Amino acid sequence: MDLKGFDHPGRPGGSGPRSVKVMIAGGFGTGKTTMVRSVSDIKPLTTEETLTQASADVDHLIGVADKTETTVSLDFGKIGLNDSLMLYLFGTPGQERFWFLWNGLFKGALGAVVLVDTRRLASSFRAIEEMERLDVPFVIALNVFPDSREHPIEEIRDALDISPHTPIVACDARDRASSRDVLVTLIRHLKERSAVALESR
Ligand SMILES: Nc1nc2c(ncn2[C@@H]2O[C@H](COP(=O)(O)OP(=O)(O)O)[C@@H](O)[C@H]2O)c(=O)[nH]1
Ligand SMILES: [Mg+2]
């Protein structure tokens, strides 16, 4: 697929790959850490301490004002989708109700993956609500576990009360190709949204 025309300021001057910040959200145990780990091109960072050391060039993407003291770990990874598009992945910390404490965590995020475990749909309700409140476009990734039952997508859309425009895809968060497909779906969704927004101007 052609992602080259993706309209994001990225790096000033337009040289090098565009950097896109993507949140990986979802309820506890839905596979956020697993997805960041499986898909990342770099050895993913899971603690704030290592994050501070290794992310000098992406500090502006993180947007967290004071990262020196924290007791919450954050998953961070990075994947080049093609020569011109680099995604920086930020797993959201647990306990969505405390996200407001992470001022700036979502700053500059162009989109999000909300992971859902269909055996426990409700665990991701809060994450979906927060994305809607923060106005971050998202796709739903159904992380399939061995004993997950197969549900028609539209049934899940109803149960989660998700707009018909929001993509819902199944994935295996442990699998790199599958997780990458979810990210490609998200980028496509963002492109479609920006195309629609441009048309309606
Ligand atoms: N079978 C299966 N297990 C998974 C999958 N994704 C995550 N897990 C397991 O589910 C547990 C919770 O995953 P984790 O990534 O820590 O969830 P998080 O709380 O959202 O970060 C871990 O023990 C994972 O190994 C999956 O796609 N299939
Ligand atoms: Mg985790």
PDB file of C-alpha atoms and ligand atoms in Angstrom:
ATOM      1  CA  MET A   1       0.000   0.000   0.000  1.00  0.00           C
ATOM      2  CA  ASP A   2       1.090   3.553  -0.569  1.00  0.00           C
ATOM      3  CA  LEU A   3       1.461   5.463   2.645  1.00  0.00           C
ATOM      4  CA  LYS A   4       3.700   8.118   1.175  1.00  0.00           C
ATOM      5  CA  GLY A   5       0.991  10.710   0.792  1.00  0.00           C
ATOM      6  CA  PHE A   6       0.060  10.453   4.433  1.00  0.00           C
ATOM      7  CA  ASP A   7      -0.468  14.002   5.501  1.00  0.00           C
ATOM      8  CA  HIS A   8       1.424  14.587   8.702  1.00  0.00           C
ATOM      9  CA  PRO A   9       4.026  17.238   9.367  1.00  0.00           C
ATOM     10  CA  GLY A  10       6.497  14.667  10.718  1.00  0.00           C
ATOM     11  CA  ARG A  11       9.966  16.043  10.539  1.00  0.00           C
ATOM     12  CA  PRO A  12      10.352  19.656   9.486  1.00  0.00           C
ATOM     13  CA  GLY A  13      11.891  20.000   6.057  1.00  0.00           C
ATOM     14  CA  GLY A  14      10.316  16.777   4.878  1.00  0.00           C
ATOM     15  CA  SER A  15      13.505  14.702   4.734  1.00  0.00           C
ATOM     16  CA  GLY A  16      13.701  11.285   6.318  1.00  0.00           C
ATOM     17  CA  PRO A  17      10.769   9.229   7.463  1.00  0.00           C
ATOM     18  CA  ARG A  18       7.720  10.868   8.950  1.00  0.00           C
ATOM     19  CA  SER A  19       7.289  10.115  12.643  1.00  0.00           C
ATOM     20  CA  VAL A  20       3.854   9.198  13.838  1.00  0.00           C
ATOM     21  CA  LYS A  21       2.964   8.692  17.462  1.00  0.00           C
ATOM     22  CA  VAL A  22       0.530   5.855  18.065  1.00  0.00           C
ATOM     23  CA  MET A  23      -0.997   4.810  21.375  1.00  0.00           C
ATOM     24  CA  ILE A  24      -1.597   1.156  22.189  1.00  0.00           C
ATOM     25  CA  ALA A  25      -4.529   1.167  24.592  1.00  0.00           C
ATOM     26  CA  GLY A  26      -6.993  -1.317  26.029  1.00  0.00           C
ATOM     27  CA  GLY A  27      -7.983  -2.917  29.294  1.00  0.00           C
ATOM     28  CA  PHE A  28      -5.712  -4.744  31.664  1.00  0.00           C
ATOM     29  CA  GLY A  29      -4.335  -7.975  30.210  1.00  0.00           C
ATOM     30  CA  THR A  30      -5.666  -7.370  26.713  1.00  0.00           C
ATOM     31  CA  GLY A  31      -2.176  -7.664  25.184  1.00  0.00           C
ATOM     32  CA  LYS A  32      -0.782  -4.117  25.008  1.00  0.00           C
ATOM     33  CA  THR A  33       2.694  -5.029  26.236  1.00  0.00           C
ATOM     34  CA  THR A  34       2.642  -8.161  24.082  1.00  0.00           C
ATOM     35  CA  MET A  35       1.789  -6.173  20.948  1.00  0.00           C
ATOM     36  CA  VAL A  36       4.441  -3.500  21.497  1.00  0.00           C
ATOM     37  CA  ARG A  37       7.015  -6.239  22.075  1.00  0.00           C
ATOM     38  CA  SER A  38       6.049  -8.397  19.111  1.00  0.00           C
ATOM     39  CA  VAL A  39       5.933  -5.625  16.550  1.00  0.00           C
ATOM     40  CA  SER A  40       8.781  -3.363  17.614  1.00  0.00           C
ATOM     41  CA  ASP A  41      11.946  -3.037  15.532  1.00  0.00           C
ATOM     42  CA  ILE A  42      13.909  -2.120  18.619  1.00  0.00           C
ATOM     43  CA  LYS A  43      14.123  -3.949  21.888  1.00  0.00           C
ATOM     44  CA  PRO A  44      11.087  -2.430  23.529  1.00  0.00           C
ATOM     45  CA  LEU A  45      11.518  -0.393  26.635  1.00  0.00           C
ATOM     46  CA  THR A  46       9.231  -1.092  29.484  1.00  0.00           C
ATOM     47  CA  THR A  47      10.420   1.145  32.241  1.00  0.00           C
ATOM     48  CA  GLU A  48      10.479   4.870  32.474  1.00  0.00           C
ATOM     49  CA  GLU A  49      14.114   4.787  33.550  1.00  0.00           C
ATOM     50  CA  THR A  50      15.358   3.153  30.360  1.00  0.00           C
ATOM     51  CA  LEU A  51      12.964   5.300  28.365  1.00  0.00           C
ATOM     52  CA  THR A  52      14.679   8.434  29.571  1.00  0.00           C
ATOM     53  CA  GLN A  53      18.110   7.163  28.563  1.00  0.00           C
ATOM     54  CA  ALA A  54      17.311   5.762  25.180  1.00  0.00           C
ATOM     55  CA  SER A  55      14.802   8.170  23.748  1.00  0.00           C
ATOM     56  CA  ALA A  56      16.614  11.471  23.495  1.00  0.00           C
ATOM     57  CA  ASP A  57      15.502  11.894  19.886  1.00  0.00           C
ATOM     58  CA  VAL A  58      11.882  11.143  20.547  1.00  0.00           C
ATOM     59  CA  ASP A  59      11.430  13.152  23.722  1.00  0.00           C
ATOM     60  CA  HIS A  60       9.222  15.571  21.854  1.00  0.00           C
ATOM     61  CA  LEU A  61       6.923  12.711  20.937  1.00  0.00           C
ATOM     62  CA  ILE A  62       6.588  11.561  24.485  1.00  0.00           C
ATOM     63  CA  GLY A  63       5.438  14.922  25.727  1.00  0.00           C
ATOM     64  CA  VAL A  64       5.560  13.891  29.359  1.00  0.00           C
ATOM     65  CA  ALA A  65       6.798  16.905  31.233  1.00  0.00           C
ATOM     66  CA  ASP A  66       8.647  15.257  34.079  1.00  0.00           C
ATOM     67  CA  LYS A  67       9.751  11.749  33.314  1.00  0.00           C
ATOM     68  CA  THR A  68      12.356  11.463  36.023  1.00  0.00           C
ATOM     69  CA  GLU A  69      10.031  10.190  38.697  1.00  0.00           C
ATOM     70  CA  THR A  70       7.390   7.651  38.052  1.00  0.00           C
ATOM     71  CA  THR A  71       6.135   4.440  39.484  1.00  0.00           C
ATOM     72  CA  VAL A  72       4.178   3.393  36.423  1.00  0.00           C
ATOM     73  CA  SER A  73       5.879   1.541  33.607  1.00  0.00           C
ATOM     74  CA  LEU A  74       5.233   2.449  30.025  1.00  0.00           C
ATOM     75  CA  ASP A  75       5.719   0.255  26.972  1.00  0.00           C
ATOM     76  CA  PHE A  76       7.556   1.959  24.192  1.00  0.00           C
ATOM     77  CA  GLY A  77       8.462   0.619  20.759  1.00  0.00           C
ATOM     78  CA  LYS A  78       9.173   1.717  17.244  1.00  0.00           C
ATOM     79  CA  ILE A  79       8.436   0.276  13.805  1.00  0.00           C
ATOM     80  CA  GLY A  80       9.183   1.474  10.293  1.00  0.00           C
ATOM     81  CA  LEU A  81       6.134   0.652   8.185  1.00  0.00           C
ATOM     82  CA  ASN A  82       7.982   1.655   5.043  1.00  0.00           C
ATOM     83  CA  ASP A  83      10.870   3.934   4.051  1.00  0.00           C
ATOM     84  CA  SER A  84       8.860   7.031   4.725  1.00  0.00           C
ATOM     85  CA  LEU A  85       6.821   6.210   7.802  1.00  0.00           C
ATOM     86  CA  MET A  86       8.099   5.494  11.293  1.00  0.00           C
ATOM     87  CA  LEU A  87       5.637   4.682  14.039  1.00  0.00           C
ATOM     88  CA  TYR A  88       6.455   5.316  17.679  1.00  0.00           C
ATOM     89  CA  LEU A  89       4.320   3.092  19.841  1.00  0.00           C
ATOM     90  CA  PHE A  90       3.286   3.983  23.360  1.00  0.00           C
ATOM     91  CA  GLY A  91       1.474   1.401  25.438  1.00  0.00           C
ATOM     92  CA  THR A  92      -0.882   3.181  27.783  1.00  0.00           C
ATOM     93  CA  PRO A  93      -0.426   2.511  31.477  1.00  0.00           C
ATOM     94  CA  GLY A  94      -3.060   0.459  33.272  1.00  0.00           C
ATOM     95  CA  GLN A  95      -5.847   2.136  35.224  1.00  0.00           C
ATOM     96  CA  GLU A  96      -7.327   4.324  32.529  1.00  0.00           C
ATOM     97  CA  ARG A  97      -8.919   6.531  35.142  1.00  0.00           C
ATOM     98  CA  PHE A  98      -5.470   7.879  35.962  1.00  0.00           C
ATOM     99  CA  TRP A  99      -4.555   8.779  32.414  1.00  0.00           C
ATOM    100  CA  PHE A 100      -5.333  12.408  33.161  1.00  0.00           C
ATOM    101  CA  LEU A 101      -2.337  12.359  35.500  1.00  0.00           C
ATOM    102  CA  TRP A 102      -0.164  11.615  32.508  1.00  0.00           C
ATOM    103  CA  ASN A 103      -0.501  15.086  31.134  1.00  0.00           C
ATOM    104  CA  GLY A 104       0.886  15.059  27.677  1.00  0.00           C
ATOM    105  CA  LEU A 105       0.999  11.282  27.275  1.00  0.00           C
ATOM    106  CA  PHE A 106      -1.426  11.571  24.381  1.00  0.00           C
ATOM    107  CA  LYS A 107      -0.013  14.827  23.102  1.00  0.00           C
ATOM    108  CA  GLY A 108       0.695  14.588  19.385  1.00  0.00           C
ATOM    109  CA  ALA A 109      -0.769  11.085  19.120  1.00  0.00           C
ATOM    110  CA  LEU A 110      -2.293  10.714  15.663  1.00  0.00           C
ATOM    111  CA  GLY A 111      -4.104   7.524  16.429  1.00  0.00           C
ATOM    112  CA  ALA A 112      -4.549   4.545  18.694  1.00  0.00           C
ATOM    113  CA  VAL A 113      -5.058   0.822  18.673  1.00  0.00           C
ATOM    114  CA  VAL A 114      -7.559  -0.245  21.335  1.00  0.00           C
ATOM    115  CA  LEU A 115      -6.997  -3.890  22.185  1.00  0.00           C
ATOM    116  CA  VAL A 116     -10.051  -5.850  23.185  1.00  0.00           C
ATOM    117  CA  ASP A 117     -10.306  -9.312  24.698  1.00  0.00           C
ATOM    118  CA  THR A 118     -13.710 -10.558  23.536  1.00  0.00           C
ATOM    119  CA  ARG A 119     -13.983 -12.745  26.647  1.00  0.00           C
ATOM    120  CA  ARG A 120     -13.929  -9.547  28.696  1.00  0.00           C
ATOM    121  CA  LEU A 121     -15.293  -6.789  26.486  1.00  0.00           C
ATOM    122  CA  ALA A 122     -15.999  -4.496  29.390  1.00  0.00           C
ATOM    123  CA  SER A 123     -12.352  -4.260  30.351  1.00  0.00           C
ATOM    124  CA  SER A 124     -11.765  -2.067  27.298  1.00  0.00           C
ATOM    125  CA  PHE A 125     -14.852   0.168  27.653  1.00  0.00           C
ATOM    126  CA  ARG A 126     -12.949   2.794  29.541  1.00  0.00           C
ATOM    127  CA  ALA A 127     -10.110   2.919  27.013  1.00  0.00           C
ATOM    128  CA  ILE A 128     -12.627   3.442  24.191  1.00  0.00           C
ATOM    129  CA  GLU A 129     -14.366   6.202  26.135  1.00  0.00           C
ATOM    130  CA  GLU A 130     -11.065   7.918  26.782  1.00  0.00           C
ATOM    131  CA  MET A 131     -10.094   7.825  23.094  1.00  0.00           C
ATOM    132  CA  GLU A 132     -13.432   9.377  22.195  1.00  0.00           C
ATOM    133  CA  ARG A 133     -13.057  12.011  24.912  1.00  0.00           C
ATOM    134  CA  LEU A 134      -9.503  12.850  23.813  1.00  0.00           C
ATOM    135  CA  ASP A 135     -10.607  12.773  20.181  1.00  0.00           C
ATOM    136  CA  VAL A 136      -7.897  10.314  19.170  1.00  0.00           C
ATOM    137  CA  PRO A 137      -8.961   8.255  16.131  1.00  0.00           C
ATOM    138  CA  PHE A 138      -8.636   4.537  16.782  1.00  0.00           C
ATOM    139  CA  VAL A 139      -9.099   1.048  15.454  1.00  0.00           C
ATOM    140  CA  ILE A 140     -10.298  -1.868  17.550  1.00  0.00           C
ATOM    141  CA  ALA A 141      -8.033  -4.928  17.581  1.00  0.00           C
ATOM    142  CA  LEU A 142      -9.681  -8.084  18.892  1.00  0.00           C
ATOM    143  CA  ASN A 143      -6.841 -10.029  20.444  1.00  0.00           C
ATOM    144  CA  VAL A 144      -7.763 -13.661  19.933  1.00  0.00           C
ATOM    145  CA  PHE A 145      -6.969 -15.986  22.808  1.00  0.00           C
ATOM    146  CA  PRO A 146      -7.185 -19.795  22.499  1.00  0.00           C
ATOM    147  CA  ASP A 147     -10.560 -19.990  24.199  1.00  0.00           C
ATOM    148  CA  SER A 148     -12.006 -16.852  22.581  1.00  0.00           C
ATOM    149  CA  ARG A 149     -15.298 -17.551  20.868  1.00  0.00           C
ATOM    150  CA  GLU A 150     -15.880 -16.284  17.375  1.00  0.00           C
ATOM    151  CA  HIS A 151     -18.320 -13.423  17.284  1.00  0.00           C
ATOM    152  CA  PRO A 152     -19.624 -11.629  14.221  1.00  0.00           C
ATOM    153  CA  ILE A 153     -17.837  -8.293  14.014  1.00  0.00           C
ATOM    154  CA  GLU A 154     -21.127  -6.392  13.907  1.00  0.00           C
ATOM    155  CA  GLU A 155     -22.188  -7.995  17.182  1.00  0.00           C
ATOM    156  CA  ILE A 156     -19.011  -6.734  18.764  1.00  0.00           C
ATOM    157  CA  ARG A 157     -19.482  -3.312  17.231  1.00  0.00           C
ATOM    158  CA  ASP A 158     -22.916  -3.121  18.855  1.00  0.00           C
ATOM    159  CA  ALA A 159     -21.680  -4.370  22.196  1.00  0.00           C
ATOM    160  CA  LEU A 160     -18.854  -1.833  22.233  1.00  0.00           C
ATOM    161  CA  ASP A 161     -21.107   0.891  20.797  1.00  0.00           C
ATOM    162  CA  ILE A 162     -18.536   1.750  18.145  1.00  0.00           C
ATOM    163  CA  SER A 163     -19.218   3.976  15.140  1.00  0.00           C
ATOM    164  CA  PRO A 164     -19.630   2.152  11.799  1.00  0.00           C
ATOM    165  CA  HIS A 165     -16.564   4.002  10.480  1.00  0.00           C
ATOM    166  CA  THR A 166     -14.221   2.615  13.092  1.00  0.00           C
ATOM    167  CA  PRO A 167     -12.392  -0.468  11.800  1.00  0.00           C
ATOM    168  CA  ILE A 168     -12.556  -3.639  13.880  1.00  0.00           C
ATOM    169  CA  VAL A 169      -9.982  -6.330  13.110  1.00  0.00           C
ATOM    170  CA  ALA A 170      -8.945  -9.575  14.746  1.00  0.00           C
ATOM    171  CA  CYS A 171      -5.298 -10.121  15.622  1.00  0.00           C
ATOM    172  CA  ASP A 172      -2.836 -12.184  17.575  1.00  0.00           C
ATOM    173  CA  ALA A 173      -0.831  -9.683  19.569  1.00  0.00           C
ATOM    174  CA  ARG A 174       2.018 -12.199  19.910  1.00  0.00           C
ATOM    175  CA  ASP A 175       2.489 -12.325  16.171  1.00  0.00           C
ATOM    176  CA  ARG A 176       4.555  -9.622  14.514  1.00  0.00           C
ATOM    177  CA  ALA A 177       2.856  -9.777  11.117  1.00  0.00           C
ATOM    178  CA  SER A 178      -0.580  -9.741  12.695  1.00  0.00           C
ATOM    179  CA  SER A 179       0.259  -6.770  14.916  1.00  0.00           C
ATOM    180  CA  ARG A 180       1.785  -4.969  11.960  1.00  0.00           C
ATOM    181  CA  ASP A 181      -1.436  -5.522   9.986  1.00  0.00           C
ATOM    182  CA  VAL A 182      -3.343  -3.786  12.770  1.00  0.00           C
ATOM    183  CA  LEU A 183      -1.029  -0.776  12.501  1.00  0.00           C
ATOM    184  CA  VAL A 184      -1.452  -0.684   8.723  1.00  0.00           C
ATOM    185  CA  THR A 185      -5.232  -0.712   9.240  1.00  0.00           C
ATOM    186  CA  LEU A 186      -4.874   2.208  11.627  1.00  0.00           C
ATOM    187  CA  ILE A 187      -2.760   4.240   9.173  1.00  0.00           C
ATOM    188  CA  ARG A 188      -5.285   3.547   6.402  1.00  0.00           C
ATOM    189  CA  HIS A 189      -8.064   4.690   8.695  1.00  0.00           C
ATOM    190  CA  LEU A 190      -6.182   7.905   9.490  1.00  0.00           C
ATOM    191  CA  LYS A 191      -5.608   8.539   5.793  1.00  0.00           C
ATOM    192  CA  GLU A 192      -9.269   7.992   5.011  1.00  0.00           C
ATOM    193  CA  ARG A 193     -10.305  10.330   7.776  1.00  0.00           C
ATOM    194  CA  SER A 194      -7.976  13.071   6.627  1.00  0.00           C
ATOM    195  CA  ALA A 195      -9.204  12.620   3.041  1.00  0.00           C
ATOM    196  CA  VAL A 196     -12.807  13.023   4.198  1.00  0.00           C
ATOM    197  CA  ALA A 197     -11.869  16.066   6.275  1.00  0.00           C
ATOM    198  CA  LEU A 198     -10.149  17.663   3.283  1.00  0.00           C
ATOM    199  CA  GLU A 199     -13.149  17.015   1.054  1.00  0.00           C
ATOM    200  CA  SER A 200     -15.588  18.639   3.431  1.00  0.00           C
ATOM    201  CA  ARG A 201     -13.577  21.864   3.720  1.00  0.00           C
TER     202      ARG A 201
HETATM  203  N1  LIG B   1      -2.960 -16.742  23.889  1.00  0.00           N
HETATM  204  C1  LIG B   1      -2.642 -15.479  23.829  1.00  0.00           C
HETATM  205  N2  LIG B   1      -2.123 -14.905  24.922  1.00  0.00           N
HETATM  206  C2  LIG B   1      -1.798 -13.600  24.860  1.00  0.00           C
HETATM  207  C3  LIG B   1      -2.004 -12.850  23.695  1.00  0.00           C
HETATM  208  N3  LIG B   1      -1.638 -11.571  23.949  1.00  0.00           N
HETATM  209  C4  LIG B   1      -1.226 -11.533  25.222  1.00  0.00           C
HETATM  210  N4  LIG B   1      -1.288 -12.776  25.770  1.00  0.00           N
HETATM  211  C5  LIG B   1      -0.961 -13.104  27.145  1.00  0.00           C
HETATM  212  O1  LIG B   1      -1.884 -12.411  27.959  1.00  0.00           O
HETATM  213  C6  LIG B   1      -1.251 -11.850  29.097  1.00  0.00           C
HETATM  214  C7  LIG B   1      -1.482 -10.364  29.188  1.00  0.00           C
HETATM  215  O2  LIG B   1      -0.847  -9.712  28.119  1.00  0.00           O
HETATM  216  P1  LIG B   1      -0.138  -8.298  28.292  1.00  0.00           P
HETATM  217  O3  LIG B   1       0.472  -7.965  26.992  1.00  0.00           O
HETATM  218  O4  LIG B   1       0.757  -8.277  29.480  1.00  0.00           O
HETATM  219  O5  LIG B   1      -1.388  -7.365  28.588  1.00  0.00           O
HETATM  220  P2  LIG B   1      -1.434  -5.808  28.947  1.00  0.00           P
HETATM  221  O6  LIG B   1      -1.863  -5.722  30.377  1.00  0.00           O
HETATM  222  O7  LIG B   1      -2.496  -5.253  28.054  1.00  0.00           O
HETATM  223  O8  LIG B   1      -0.097  -5.204  28.697  1.00  0.00           O
HETATM  224  C8  LIG B   1       0.221 -12.237  28.969  1.00  0.00           C
HETATM  225  O9  LIG B   1       0.431 -13.347  29.788  1.00  0.00           O
HETATM  226  C9  LIG B   1       0.389 -12.579  27.511  1.00  0.00           C
HETATM  227  O10 LIG B   1       1.391 -13.562  27.305  1.00  0.00           O
HETATM  228  C10 LIG B   1      -2.539 -13.502  22.540  1.00  0.00           C
HETATM  229  O11 LIG B   1      -2.730 -12.926  21.481  1.00  0.00           O
HETATM  230  N5  LIG B   1      -2.841 -14.819  22.673  1.00  0.00           N
HETATM  231 MG    MG B   2       1.173  -4.275  30.006  1.00  0.00          MG
END
